[in-house]
PDB file of C-alpha atoms in Angstrom:
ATOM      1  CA  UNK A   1       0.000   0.000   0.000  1.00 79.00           C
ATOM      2  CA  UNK A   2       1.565   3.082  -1.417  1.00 83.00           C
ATOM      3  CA  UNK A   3       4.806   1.672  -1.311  1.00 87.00           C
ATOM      4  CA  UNK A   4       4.587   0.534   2.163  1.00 89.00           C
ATOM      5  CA  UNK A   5       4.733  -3.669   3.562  1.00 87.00           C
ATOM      6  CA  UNK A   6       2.741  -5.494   5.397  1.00 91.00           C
ATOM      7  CA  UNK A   7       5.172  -8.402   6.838  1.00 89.00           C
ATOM      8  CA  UNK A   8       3.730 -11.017   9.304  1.00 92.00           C
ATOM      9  CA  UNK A   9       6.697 -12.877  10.838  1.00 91.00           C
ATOM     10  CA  UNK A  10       7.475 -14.902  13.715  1.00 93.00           C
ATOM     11  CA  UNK A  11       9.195 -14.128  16.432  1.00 93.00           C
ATOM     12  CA  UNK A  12      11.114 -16.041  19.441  1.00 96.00           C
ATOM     13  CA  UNK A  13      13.564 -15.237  21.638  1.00 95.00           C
ATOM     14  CA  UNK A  14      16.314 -12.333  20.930  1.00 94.00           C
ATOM     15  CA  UNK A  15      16.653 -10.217  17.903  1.00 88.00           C
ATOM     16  CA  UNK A  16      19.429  -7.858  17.232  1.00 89.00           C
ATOM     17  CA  UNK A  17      19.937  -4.260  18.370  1.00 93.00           C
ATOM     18  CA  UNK A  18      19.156  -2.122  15.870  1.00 90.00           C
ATOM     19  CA  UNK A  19      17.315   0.955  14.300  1.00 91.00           C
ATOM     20  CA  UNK A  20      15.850   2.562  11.377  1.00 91.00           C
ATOM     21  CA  UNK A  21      17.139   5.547  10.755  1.00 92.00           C
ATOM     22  CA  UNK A  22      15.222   7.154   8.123  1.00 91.00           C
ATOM     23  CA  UNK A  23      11.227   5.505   9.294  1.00 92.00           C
ATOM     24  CA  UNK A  24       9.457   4.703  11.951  1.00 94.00           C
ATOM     25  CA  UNK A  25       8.542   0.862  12.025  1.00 94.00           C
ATOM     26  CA  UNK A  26       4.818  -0.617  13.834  1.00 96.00           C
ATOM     27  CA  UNK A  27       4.253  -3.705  15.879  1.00 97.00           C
ATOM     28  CA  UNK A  28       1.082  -5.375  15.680  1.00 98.00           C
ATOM     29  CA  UNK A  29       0.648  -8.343  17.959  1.00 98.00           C
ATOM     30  CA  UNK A  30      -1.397 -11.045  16.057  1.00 98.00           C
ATOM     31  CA  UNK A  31      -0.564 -13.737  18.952  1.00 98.00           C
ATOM     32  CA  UNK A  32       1.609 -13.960  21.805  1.00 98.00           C
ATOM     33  CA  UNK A  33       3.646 -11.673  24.201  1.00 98.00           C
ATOM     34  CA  UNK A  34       6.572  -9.392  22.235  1.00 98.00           C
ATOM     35  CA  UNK A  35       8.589  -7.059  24.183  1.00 98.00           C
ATOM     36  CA  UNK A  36      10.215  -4.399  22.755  1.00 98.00           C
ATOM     37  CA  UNK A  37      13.713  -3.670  24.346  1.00 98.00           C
ATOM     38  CA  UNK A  38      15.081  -0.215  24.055  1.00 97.00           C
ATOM     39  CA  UNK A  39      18.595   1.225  25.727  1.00 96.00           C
ATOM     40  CA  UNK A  40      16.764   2.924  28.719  1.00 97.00           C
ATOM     41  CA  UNK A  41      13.606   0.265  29.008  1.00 97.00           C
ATOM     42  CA  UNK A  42      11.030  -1.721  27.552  1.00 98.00           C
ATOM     43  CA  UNK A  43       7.332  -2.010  26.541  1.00 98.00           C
ATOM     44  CA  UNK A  44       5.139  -5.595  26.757  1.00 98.00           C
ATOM     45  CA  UNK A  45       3.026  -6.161  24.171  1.00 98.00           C
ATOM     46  CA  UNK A  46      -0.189  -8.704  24.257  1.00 98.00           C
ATOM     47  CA  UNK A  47      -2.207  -9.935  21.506  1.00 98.00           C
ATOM     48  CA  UNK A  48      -3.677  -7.133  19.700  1.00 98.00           C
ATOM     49  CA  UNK A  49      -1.521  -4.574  20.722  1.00 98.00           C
ATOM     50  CA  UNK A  50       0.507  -1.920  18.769  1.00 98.00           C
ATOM     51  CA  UNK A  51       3.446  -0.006  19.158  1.00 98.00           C
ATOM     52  CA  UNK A  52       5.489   2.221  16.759  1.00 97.00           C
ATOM     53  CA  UNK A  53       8.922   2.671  17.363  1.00 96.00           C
ATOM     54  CA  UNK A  54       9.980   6.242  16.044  1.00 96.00           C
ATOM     55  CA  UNK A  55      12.890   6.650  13.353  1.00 94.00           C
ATOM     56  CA  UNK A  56      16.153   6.586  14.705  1.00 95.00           C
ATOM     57  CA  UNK A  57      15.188   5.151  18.005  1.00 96.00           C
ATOM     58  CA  UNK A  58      17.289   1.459  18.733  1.00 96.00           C
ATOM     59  CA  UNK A  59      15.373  -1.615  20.052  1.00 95.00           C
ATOM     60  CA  UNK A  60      15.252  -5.132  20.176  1.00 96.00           C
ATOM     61  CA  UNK A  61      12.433  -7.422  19.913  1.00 96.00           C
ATOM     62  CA  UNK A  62      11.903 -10.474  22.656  1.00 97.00           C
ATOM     63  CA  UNK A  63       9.664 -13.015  22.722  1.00 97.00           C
ATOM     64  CA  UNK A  64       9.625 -15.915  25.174  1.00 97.00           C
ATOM     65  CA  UNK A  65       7.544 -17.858  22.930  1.00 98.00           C
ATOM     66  CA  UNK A  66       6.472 -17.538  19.780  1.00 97.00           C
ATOM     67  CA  UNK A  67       4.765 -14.431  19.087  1.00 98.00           C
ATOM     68  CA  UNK A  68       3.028 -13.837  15.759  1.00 98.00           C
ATOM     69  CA  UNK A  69       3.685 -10.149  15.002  1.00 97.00           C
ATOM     70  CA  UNK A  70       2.795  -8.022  11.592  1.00 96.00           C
ATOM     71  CA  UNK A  71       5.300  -5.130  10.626  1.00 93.00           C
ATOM     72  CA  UNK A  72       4.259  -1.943   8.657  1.00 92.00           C
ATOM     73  CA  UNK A  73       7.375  -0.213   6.921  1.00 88.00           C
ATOM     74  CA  UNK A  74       8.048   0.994   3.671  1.00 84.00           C
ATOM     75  CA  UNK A  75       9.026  -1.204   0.843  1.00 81.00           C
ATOM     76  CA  UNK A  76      12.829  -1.926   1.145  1.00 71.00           C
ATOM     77  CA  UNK A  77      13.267  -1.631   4.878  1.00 68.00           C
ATOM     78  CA  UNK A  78      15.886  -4.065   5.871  1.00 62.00           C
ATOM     79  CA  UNK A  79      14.803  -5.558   9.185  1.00 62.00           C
ATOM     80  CA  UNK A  80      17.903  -5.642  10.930  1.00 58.00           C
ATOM     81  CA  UNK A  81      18.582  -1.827  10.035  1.00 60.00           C
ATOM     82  CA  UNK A  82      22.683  -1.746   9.650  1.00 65.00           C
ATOM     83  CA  UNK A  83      23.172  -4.861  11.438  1.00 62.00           C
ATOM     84  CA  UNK A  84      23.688  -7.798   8.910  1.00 66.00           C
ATOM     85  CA  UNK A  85      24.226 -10.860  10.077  1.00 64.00           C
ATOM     86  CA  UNK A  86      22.187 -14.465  10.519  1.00 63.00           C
ATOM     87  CA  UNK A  87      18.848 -12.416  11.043  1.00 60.00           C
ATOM     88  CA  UNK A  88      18.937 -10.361   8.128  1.00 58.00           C
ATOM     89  CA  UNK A  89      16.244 -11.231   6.169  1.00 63.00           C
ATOM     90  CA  UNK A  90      15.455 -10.917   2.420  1.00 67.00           C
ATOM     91  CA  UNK A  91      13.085  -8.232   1.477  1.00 61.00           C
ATOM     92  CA  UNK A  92      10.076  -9.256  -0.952  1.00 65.00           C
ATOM     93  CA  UNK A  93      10.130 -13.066   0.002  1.00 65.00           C
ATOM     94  CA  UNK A  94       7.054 -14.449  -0.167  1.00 61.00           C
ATOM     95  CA  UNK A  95       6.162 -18.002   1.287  1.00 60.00           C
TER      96      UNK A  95
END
């Protein structure tokens, strides 16, 4: 939708630090618990629950178990911002 993607992944245990810096990125809980880790706290998210993390600002997404989580960003966001490594995943995948 006008250039922006709607990603549902899956998420368990730690992700990398990292940011965005030129967009903001939203959380939508779909099932589970995520928690969003950020340098000076965190937020706890529950099923149905949203949270936009503003450009710029790093975090790191937690889930105990598996949480079922959508992501709205813009076409081309890399979700691991700068950080490549292992969790780097490839944009426009669809399975």
């Amino acid at each position: 939708m006008n250039d922006y993607q709607f990603k549902v992944v899956k998420l368990q245990g730690d992700f990398v630090w990292h940011d965005h810096k030129d967009t903001d990125e939203t959380f939508i809980v779909l099932a589970g618990r995520l928690r969003i880790d950020f340098r000076d706290g965190h937020v706890e998210l529950s099923e149905g629950e949203m949270y936009v993390v503003p450009k710029g600002v790093e975090h790191k997404p937690y889930a105990e178990q598996e949480a079922q989580v959508l992501l709205i960003e813009p076409r081309g966001v890399v979700n691991t911002g700068d950080e490549k490594g292992s969790k780097t995943a490839e944009n426009d995948v669809w399975i």
